[in-house]
mmCIF file of C-alpha atoms in Angstrom:
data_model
loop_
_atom_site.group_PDB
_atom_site.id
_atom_site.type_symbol
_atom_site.label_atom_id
_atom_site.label_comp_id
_atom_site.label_asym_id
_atom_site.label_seq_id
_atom_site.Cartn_x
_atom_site.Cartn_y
_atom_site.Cartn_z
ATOM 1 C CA UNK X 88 -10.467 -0.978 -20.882
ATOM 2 C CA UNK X 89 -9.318 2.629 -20.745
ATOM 3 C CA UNK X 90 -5.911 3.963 -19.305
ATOM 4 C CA UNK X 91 -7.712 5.563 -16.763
ATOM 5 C CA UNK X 92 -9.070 2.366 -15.000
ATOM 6 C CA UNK X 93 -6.400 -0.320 -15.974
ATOM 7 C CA UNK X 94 -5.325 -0.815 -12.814
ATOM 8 C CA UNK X 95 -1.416 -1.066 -14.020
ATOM 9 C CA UNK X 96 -1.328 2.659 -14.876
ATOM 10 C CA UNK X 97 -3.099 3.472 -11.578
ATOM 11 C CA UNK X 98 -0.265 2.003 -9.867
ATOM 12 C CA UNK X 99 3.030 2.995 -12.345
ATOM 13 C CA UNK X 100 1.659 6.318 -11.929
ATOM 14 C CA UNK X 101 2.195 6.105 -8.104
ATOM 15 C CA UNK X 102 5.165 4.592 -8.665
ATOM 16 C CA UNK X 103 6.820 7.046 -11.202
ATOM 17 C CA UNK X 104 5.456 9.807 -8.502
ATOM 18 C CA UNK X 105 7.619 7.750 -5.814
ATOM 19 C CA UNK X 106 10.278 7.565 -8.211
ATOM 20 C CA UNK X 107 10.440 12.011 -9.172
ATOM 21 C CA UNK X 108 10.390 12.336 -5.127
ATOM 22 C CA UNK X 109 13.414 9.702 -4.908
ATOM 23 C CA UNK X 110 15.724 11.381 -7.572
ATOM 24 C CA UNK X 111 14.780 14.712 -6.063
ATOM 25 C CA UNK X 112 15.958 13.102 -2.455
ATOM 26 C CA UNK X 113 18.684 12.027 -4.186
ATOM 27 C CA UNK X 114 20.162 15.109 -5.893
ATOM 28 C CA UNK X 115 19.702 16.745 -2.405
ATOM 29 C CA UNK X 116 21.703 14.287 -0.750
ATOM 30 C CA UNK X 117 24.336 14.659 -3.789
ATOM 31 C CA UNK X 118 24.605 18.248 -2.466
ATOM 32 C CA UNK X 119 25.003 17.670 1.313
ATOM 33 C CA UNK X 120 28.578 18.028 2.813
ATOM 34 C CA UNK X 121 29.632 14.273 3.758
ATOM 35 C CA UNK X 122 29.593 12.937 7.268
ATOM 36 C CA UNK X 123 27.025 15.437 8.729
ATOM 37 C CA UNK X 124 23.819 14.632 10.720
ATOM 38 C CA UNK X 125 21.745 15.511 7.688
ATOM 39 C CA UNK X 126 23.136 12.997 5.206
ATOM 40 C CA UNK X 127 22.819 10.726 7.309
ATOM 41 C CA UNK X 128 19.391 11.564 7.687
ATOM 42 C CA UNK X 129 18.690 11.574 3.816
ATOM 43 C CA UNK X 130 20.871 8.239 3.108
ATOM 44 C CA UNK X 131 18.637 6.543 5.323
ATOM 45 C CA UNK X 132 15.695 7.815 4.179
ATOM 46 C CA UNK X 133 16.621 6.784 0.434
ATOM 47 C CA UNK X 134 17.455 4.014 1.136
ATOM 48 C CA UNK X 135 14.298 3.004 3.038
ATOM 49 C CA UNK X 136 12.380 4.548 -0.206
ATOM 50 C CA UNK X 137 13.869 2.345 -2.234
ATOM 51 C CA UNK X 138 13.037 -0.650 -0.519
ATOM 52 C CA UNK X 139 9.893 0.230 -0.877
ATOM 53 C CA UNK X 140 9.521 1.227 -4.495
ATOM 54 C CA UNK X 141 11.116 -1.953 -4.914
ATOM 55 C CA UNK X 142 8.880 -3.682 -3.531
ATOM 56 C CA UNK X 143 6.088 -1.718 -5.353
ATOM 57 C CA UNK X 144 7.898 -3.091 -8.642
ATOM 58 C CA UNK X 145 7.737 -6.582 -8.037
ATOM 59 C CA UNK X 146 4.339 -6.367 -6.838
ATOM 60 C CA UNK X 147 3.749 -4.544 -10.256
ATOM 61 C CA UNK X 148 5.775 -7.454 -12.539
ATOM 62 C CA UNK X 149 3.723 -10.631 -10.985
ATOM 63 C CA UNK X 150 0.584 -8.634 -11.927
ATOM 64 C CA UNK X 151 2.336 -8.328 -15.540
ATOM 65 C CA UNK X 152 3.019 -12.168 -15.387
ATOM 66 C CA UNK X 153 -0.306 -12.946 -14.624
ATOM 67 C CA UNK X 154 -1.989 -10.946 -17.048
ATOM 68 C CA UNK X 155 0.489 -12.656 -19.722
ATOM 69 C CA UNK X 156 -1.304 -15.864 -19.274
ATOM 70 C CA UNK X 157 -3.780 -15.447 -21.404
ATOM 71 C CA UNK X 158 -3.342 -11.491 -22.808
ATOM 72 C CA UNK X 159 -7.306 -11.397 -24.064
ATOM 73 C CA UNK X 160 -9.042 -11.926 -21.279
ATOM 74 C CA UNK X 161 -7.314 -8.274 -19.929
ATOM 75 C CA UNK X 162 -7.981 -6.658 -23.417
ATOM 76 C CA UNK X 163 -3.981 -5.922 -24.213
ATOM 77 C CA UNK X 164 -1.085 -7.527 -26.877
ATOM 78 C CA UNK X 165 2.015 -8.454 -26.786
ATOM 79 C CA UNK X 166 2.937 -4.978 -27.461
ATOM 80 C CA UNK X 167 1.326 -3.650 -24.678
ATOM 81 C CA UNK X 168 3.010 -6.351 -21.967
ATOM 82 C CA UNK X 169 6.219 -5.950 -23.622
ATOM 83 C CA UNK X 170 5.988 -2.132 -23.066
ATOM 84 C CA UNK X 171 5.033 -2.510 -19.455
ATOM 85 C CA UNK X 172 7.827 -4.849 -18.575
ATOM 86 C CA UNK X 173 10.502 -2.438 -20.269
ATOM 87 C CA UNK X 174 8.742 0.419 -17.940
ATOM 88 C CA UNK X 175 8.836 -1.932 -14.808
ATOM 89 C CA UNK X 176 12.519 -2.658 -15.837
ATOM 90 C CA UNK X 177 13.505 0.788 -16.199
ATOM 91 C CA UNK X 178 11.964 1.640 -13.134
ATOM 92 C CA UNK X 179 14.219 -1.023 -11.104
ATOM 93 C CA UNK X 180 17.163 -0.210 -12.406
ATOM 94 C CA UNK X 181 16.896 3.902 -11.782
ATOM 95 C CA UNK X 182 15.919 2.803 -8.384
ATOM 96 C CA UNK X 183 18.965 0.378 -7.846
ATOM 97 C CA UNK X 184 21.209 3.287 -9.049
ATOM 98 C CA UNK X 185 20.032 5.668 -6.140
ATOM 99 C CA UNK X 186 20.565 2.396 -3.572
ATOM 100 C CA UNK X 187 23.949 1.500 -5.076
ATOM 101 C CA UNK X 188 25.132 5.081 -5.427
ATOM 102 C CA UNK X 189 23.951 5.986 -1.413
ATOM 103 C CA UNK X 190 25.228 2.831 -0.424
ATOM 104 C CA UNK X 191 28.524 3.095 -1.352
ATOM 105 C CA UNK X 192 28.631 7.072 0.200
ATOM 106 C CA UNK X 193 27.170 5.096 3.145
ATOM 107 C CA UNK X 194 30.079 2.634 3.669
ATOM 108 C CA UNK X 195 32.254 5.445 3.294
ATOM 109 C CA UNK X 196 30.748 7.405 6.402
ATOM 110 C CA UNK X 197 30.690 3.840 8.069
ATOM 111 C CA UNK X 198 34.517 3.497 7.956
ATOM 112 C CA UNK X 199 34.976 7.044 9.013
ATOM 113 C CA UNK X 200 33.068 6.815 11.454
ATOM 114 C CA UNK X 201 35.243 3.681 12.811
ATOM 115 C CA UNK X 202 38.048 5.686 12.558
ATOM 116 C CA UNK X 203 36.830 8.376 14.897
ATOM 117 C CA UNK X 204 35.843 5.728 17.644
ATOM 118 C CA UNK X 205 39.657 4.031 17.478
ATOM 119 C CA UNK X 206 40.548 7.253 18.393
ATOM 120 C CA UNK X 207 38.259 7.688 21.029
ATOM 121 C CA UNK X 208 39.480 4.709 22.240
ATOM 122 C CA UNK X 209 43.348 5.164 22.377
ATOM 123 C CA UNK X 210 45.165 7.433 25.699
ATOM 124 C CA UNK X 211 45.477 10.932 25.944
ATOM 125 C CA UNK X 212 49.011 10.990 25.244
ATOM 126 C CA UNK X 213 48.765 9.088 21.659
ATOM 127 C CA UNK X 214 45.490 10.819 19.770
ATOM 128 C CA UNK X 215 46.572 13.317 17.018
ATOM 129 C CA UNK X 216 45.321 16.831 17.542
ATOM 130 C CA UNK X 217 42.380 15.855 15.877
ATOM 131 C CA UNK X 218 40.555 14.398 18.360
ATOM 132 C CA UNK X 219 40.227 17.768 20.441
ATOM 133 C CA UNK X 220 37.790 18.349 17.323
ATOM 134 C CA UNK X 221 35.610 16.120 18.750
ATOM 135 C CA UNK X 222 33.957 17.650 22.518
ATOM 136 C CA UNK X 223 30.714 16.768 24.491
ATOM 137 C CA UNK X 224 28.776 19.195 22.371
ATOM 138 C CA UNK X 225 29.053 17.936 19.276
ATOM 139 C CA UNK X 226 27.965 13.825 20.912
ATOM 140 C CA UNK X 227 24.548 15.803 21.931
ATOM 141 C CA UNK X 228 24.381 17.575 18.818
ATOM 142 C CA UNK X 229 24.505 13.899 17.207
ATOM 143 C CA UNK X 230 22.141 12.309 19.372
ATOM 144 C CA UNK X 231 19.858 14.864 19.197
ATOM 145 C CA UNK X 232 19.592 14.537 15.847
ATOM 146 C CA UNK X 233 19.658 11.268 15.388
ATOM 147 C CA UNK X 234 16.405 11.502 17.400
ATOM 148 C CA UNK X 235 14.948 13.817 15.189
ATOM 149 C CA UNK X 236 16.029 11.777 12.402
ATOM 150 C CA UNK X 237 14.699 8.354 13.874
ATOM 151 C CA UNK X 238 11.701 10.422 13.910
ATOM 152 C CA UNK X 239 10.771 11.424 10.262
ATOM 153 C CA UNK X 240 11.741 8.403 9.493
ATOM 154 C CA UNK X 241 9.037 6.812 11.155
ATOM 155 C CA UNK X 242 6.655 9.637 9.988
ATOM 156 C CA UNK X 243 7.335 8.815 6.721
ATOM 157 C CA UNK X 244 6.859 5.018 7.132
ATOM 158 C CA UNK X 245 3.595 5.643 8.128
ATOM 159 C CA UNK X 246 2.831 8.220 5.473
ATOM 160 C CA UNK X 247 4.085 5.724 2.491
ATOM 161 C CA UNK X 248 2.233 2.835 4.328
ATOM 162 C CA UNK X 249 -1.083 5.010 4.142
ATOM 163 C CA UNK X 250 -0.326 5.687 0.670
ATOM 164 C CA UNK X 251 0.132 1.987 -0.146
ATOM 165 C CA UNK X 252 -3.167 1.285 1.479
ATOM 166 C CA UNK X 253 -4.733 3.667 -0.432
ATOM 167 C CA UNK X 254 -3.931 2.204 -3.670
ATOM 168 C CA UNK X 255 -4.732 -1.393 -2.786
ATOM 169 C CA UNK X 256 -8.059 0.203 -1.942
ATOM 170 C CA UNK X 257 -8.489 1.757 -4.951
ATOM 171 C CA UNK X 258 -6.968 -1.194 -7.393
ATOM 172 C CA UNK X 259 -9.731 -3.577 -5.343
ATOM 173 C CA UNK X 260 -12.612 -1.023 -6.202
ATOM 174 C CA UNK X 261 -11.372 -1.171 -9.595
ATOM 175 C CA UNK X 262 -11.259 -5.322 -9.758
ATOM 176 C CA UNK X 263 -14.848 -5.135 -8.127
ATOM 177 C CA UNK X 264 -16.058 -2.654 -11.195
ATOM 178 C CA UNK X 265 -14.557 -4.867 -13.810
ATOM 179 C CA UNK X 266 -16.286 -7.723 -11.680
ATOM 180 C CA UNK X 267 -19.729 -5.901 -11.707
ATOM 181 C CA UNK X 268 -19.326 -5.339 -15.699
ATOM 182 C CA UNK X 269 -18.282 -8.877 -16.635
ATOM 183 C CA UNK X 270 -21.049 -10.005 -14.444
ATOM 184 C CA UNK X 271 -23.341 -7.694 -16.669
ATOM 185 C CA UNK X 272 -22.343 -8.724 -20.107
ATOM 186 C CA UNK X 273 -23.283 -12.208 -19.179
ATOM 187 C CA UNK X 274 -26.181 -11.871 -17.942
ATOM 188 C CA UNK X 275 -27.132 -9.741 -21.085
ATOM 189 C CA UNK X 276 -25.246 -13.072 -23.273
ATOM 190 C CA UNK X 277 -27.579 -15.396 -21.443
ATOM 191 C CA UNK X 278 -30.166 -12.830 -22.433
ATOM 192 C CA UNK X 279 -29.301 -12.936 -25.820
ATOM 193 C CA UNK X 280 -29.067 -16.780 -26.092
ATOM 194 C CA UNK X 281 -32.302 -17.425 -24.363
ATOM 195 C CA UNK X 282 -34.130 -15.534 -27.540
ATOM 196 C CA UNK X 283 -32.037 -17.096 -30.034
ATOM 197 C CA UNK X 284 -33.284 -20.593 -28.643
ATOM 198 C CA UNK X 285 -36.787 -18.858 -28.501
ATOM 199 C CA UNK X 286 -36.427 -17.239 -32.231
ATOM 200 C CA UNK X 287 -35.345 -20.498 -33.618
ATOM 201 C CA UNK X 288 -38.046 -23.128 -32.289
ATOM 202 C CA UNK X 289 -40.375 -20.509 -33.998
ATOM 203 C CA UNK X 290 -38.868 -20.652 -37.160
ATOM 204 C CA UNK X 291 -39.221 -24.491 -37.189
ATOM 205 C CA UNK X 292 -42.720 -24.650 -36.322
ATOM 206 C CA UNK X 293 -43.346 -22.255 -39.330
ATOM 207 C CA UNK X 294 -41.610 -24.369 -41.333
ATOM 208 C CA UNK X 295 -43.345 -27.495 -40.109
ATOM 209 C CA UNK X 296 -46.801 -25.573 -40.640
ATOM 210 C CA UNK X 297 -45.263 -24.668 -44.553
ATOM 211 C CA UNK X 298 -43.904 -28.495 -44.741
ATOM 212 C CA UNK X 299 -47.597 -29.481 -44.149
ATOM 213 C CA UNK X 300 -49.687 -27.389 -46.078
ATOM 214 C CA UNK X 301 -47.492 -27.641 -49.219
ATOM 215 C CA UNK X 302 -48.067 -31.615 -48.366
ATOM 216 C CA UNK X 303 -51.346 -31.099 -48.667
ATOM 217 C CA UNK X 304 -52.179 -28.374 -51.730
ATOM 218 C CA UNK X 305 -50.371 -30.582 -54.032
ATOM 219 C CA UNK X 306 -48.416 -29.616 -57.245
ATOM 220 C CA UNK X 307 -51.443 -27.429 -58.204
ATOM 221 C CA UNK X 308 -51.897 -26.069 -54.838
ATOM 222 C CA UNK X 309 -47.904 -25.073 -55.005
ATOM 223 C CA UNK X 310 -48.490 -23.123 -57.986
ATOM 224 C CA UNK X 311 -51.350 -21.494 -56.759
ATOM 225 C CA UNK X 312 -49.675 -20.067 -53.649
ATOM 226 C CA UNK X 313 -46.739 -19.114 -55.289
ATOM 227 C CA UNK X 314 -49.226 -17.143 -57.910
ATOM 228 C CA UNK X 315 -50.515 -15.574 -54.897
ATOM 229 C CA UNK X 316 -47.887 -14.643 -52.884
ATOM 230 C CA UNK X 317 -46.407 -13.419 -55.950
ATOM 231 C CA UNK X 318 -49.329 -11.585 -56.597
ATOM 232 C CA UNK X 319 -48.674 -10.114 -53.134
ATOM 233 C CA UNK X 320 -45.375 -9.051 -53.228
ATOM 234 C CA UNK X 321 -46.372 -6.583 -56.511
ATOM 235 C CA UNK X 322 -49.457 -5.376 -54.353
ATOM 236 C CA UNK X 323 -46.936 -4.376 -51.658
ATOM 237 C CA UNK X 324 -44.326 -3.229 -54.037
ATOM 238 C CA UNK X 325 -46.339 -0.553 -55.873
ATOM 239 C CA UNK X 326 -48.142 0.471 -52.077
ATOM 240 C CA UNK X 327 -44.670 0.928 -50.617
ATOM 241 C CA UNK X 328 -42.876 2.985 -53.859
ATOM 242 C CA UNK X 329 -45.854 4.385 -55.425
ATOM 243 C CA UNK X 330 -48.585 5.748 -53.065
#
């Protein structure tokens, strides 16, 4: 079977796309100042795209493990599975990098963020100056885009789930092809064994029909069809490389 319709490169292909659009989230978010609306935007979008690449990764190894069962009946080696669980592997750890690397700056804007609303919380008379930072405008700015960012993140749910149904379309077309072919070839084996069967019961007649009339001719009668078909063969010979 060809790259192009082995389903596994249909689907790393999606996933390495997924992947190039996560590390370019991720250097983004890299560059964002810490603690604004924005990265907190982009941290929860990566990390919602790595659950989901994740998940596209398992789904990807258990089709490995299956096809490792018996190798030949998919047309690949142990080369070729070895290769694709090194690529699967590679993929899950890059991925787990982004998640452990945004969680962390995550946990980080969690605990300032706990800071800010013990200070909320304590009298007038005992918050540093740097609560004054903090003023009605700035609480709508946040919720405001919060909303926003609850949002696109829903947007984008839906876009990777149409994406993900799009593929398990196309991976099922391609099982139903490989279906439709394997369905082919045995009818055309069947084919093939039916004249075999057919071929051979006529070769035992004619030697049942040989069996006899050599019975009959005799030790004379032997002689005088092997003189003749002899004979025969030179007639043939000298038509075929002479005229």
């Amino acid at each position: 079977m060809s790259k192009a319709q082995d389903p596994f490169y249909i689907v790393k292909e999606e996933i390495q796309d997924s992947i190039d659009k996560l590390q370019s989230s991720f250097h983004q978010w890299e560059r964002v100042p810490g603690g604004t609306g924005e990265q907190v935007h982009l941290t929860k979008e990566l990390l919602a795209n790595c659950e989901s690449i994740a998940w596209k990764v398992d789904e990807l190894d258990k089709a490995i493990s299956v096809a490792a069962r018996d190798p030949s009946w998919y047309g690949i080696n142990e080369v070729e599975l070895e290769n694709r669980r090194r690529w699967t592997s590679n993929a899950r750890l890059q991925v787990a990098d982004v998640k452990r690397t945004v969680g962390a700056g995550k946990e980080n804007d969690n605990s300032a963020s706990a800071i800010r609303r013990e200070l909320m919380r304590l009298p007038n008379s005992q918050q540093p100056d740097i609560s004054d930072h903090y003023s009605a405008k700035s609480n709508d700015d946040f919720v405001a885009s919060e909303s926003d960012r609850q949002m696109l993140l829903l947007k984008q749910q839906d876009e990777e789930l149409d994406e993900l149904s799009t593929s398990v379309k196309r991976i099922g077309g391609v099982g139903l092809t490989i279906h439709e072919e394997l369905l082919a070839q045995e009818k055309i084996l069947d084919e093939l064994g039916t004249e075999m069967d057919s071929t051979k019961n006529r070769l035992d007649f004619v030697q049942k029909k040989m069996a006899v009339v050599m019975k009959k001719a005799g030790a004379k009668g032997q002689i005088m069809i092997i003189i003749f078909l002899l004979v025969l063969f030179i007639i043939l010979f000298i038509l075929v490389f002479f005229t």
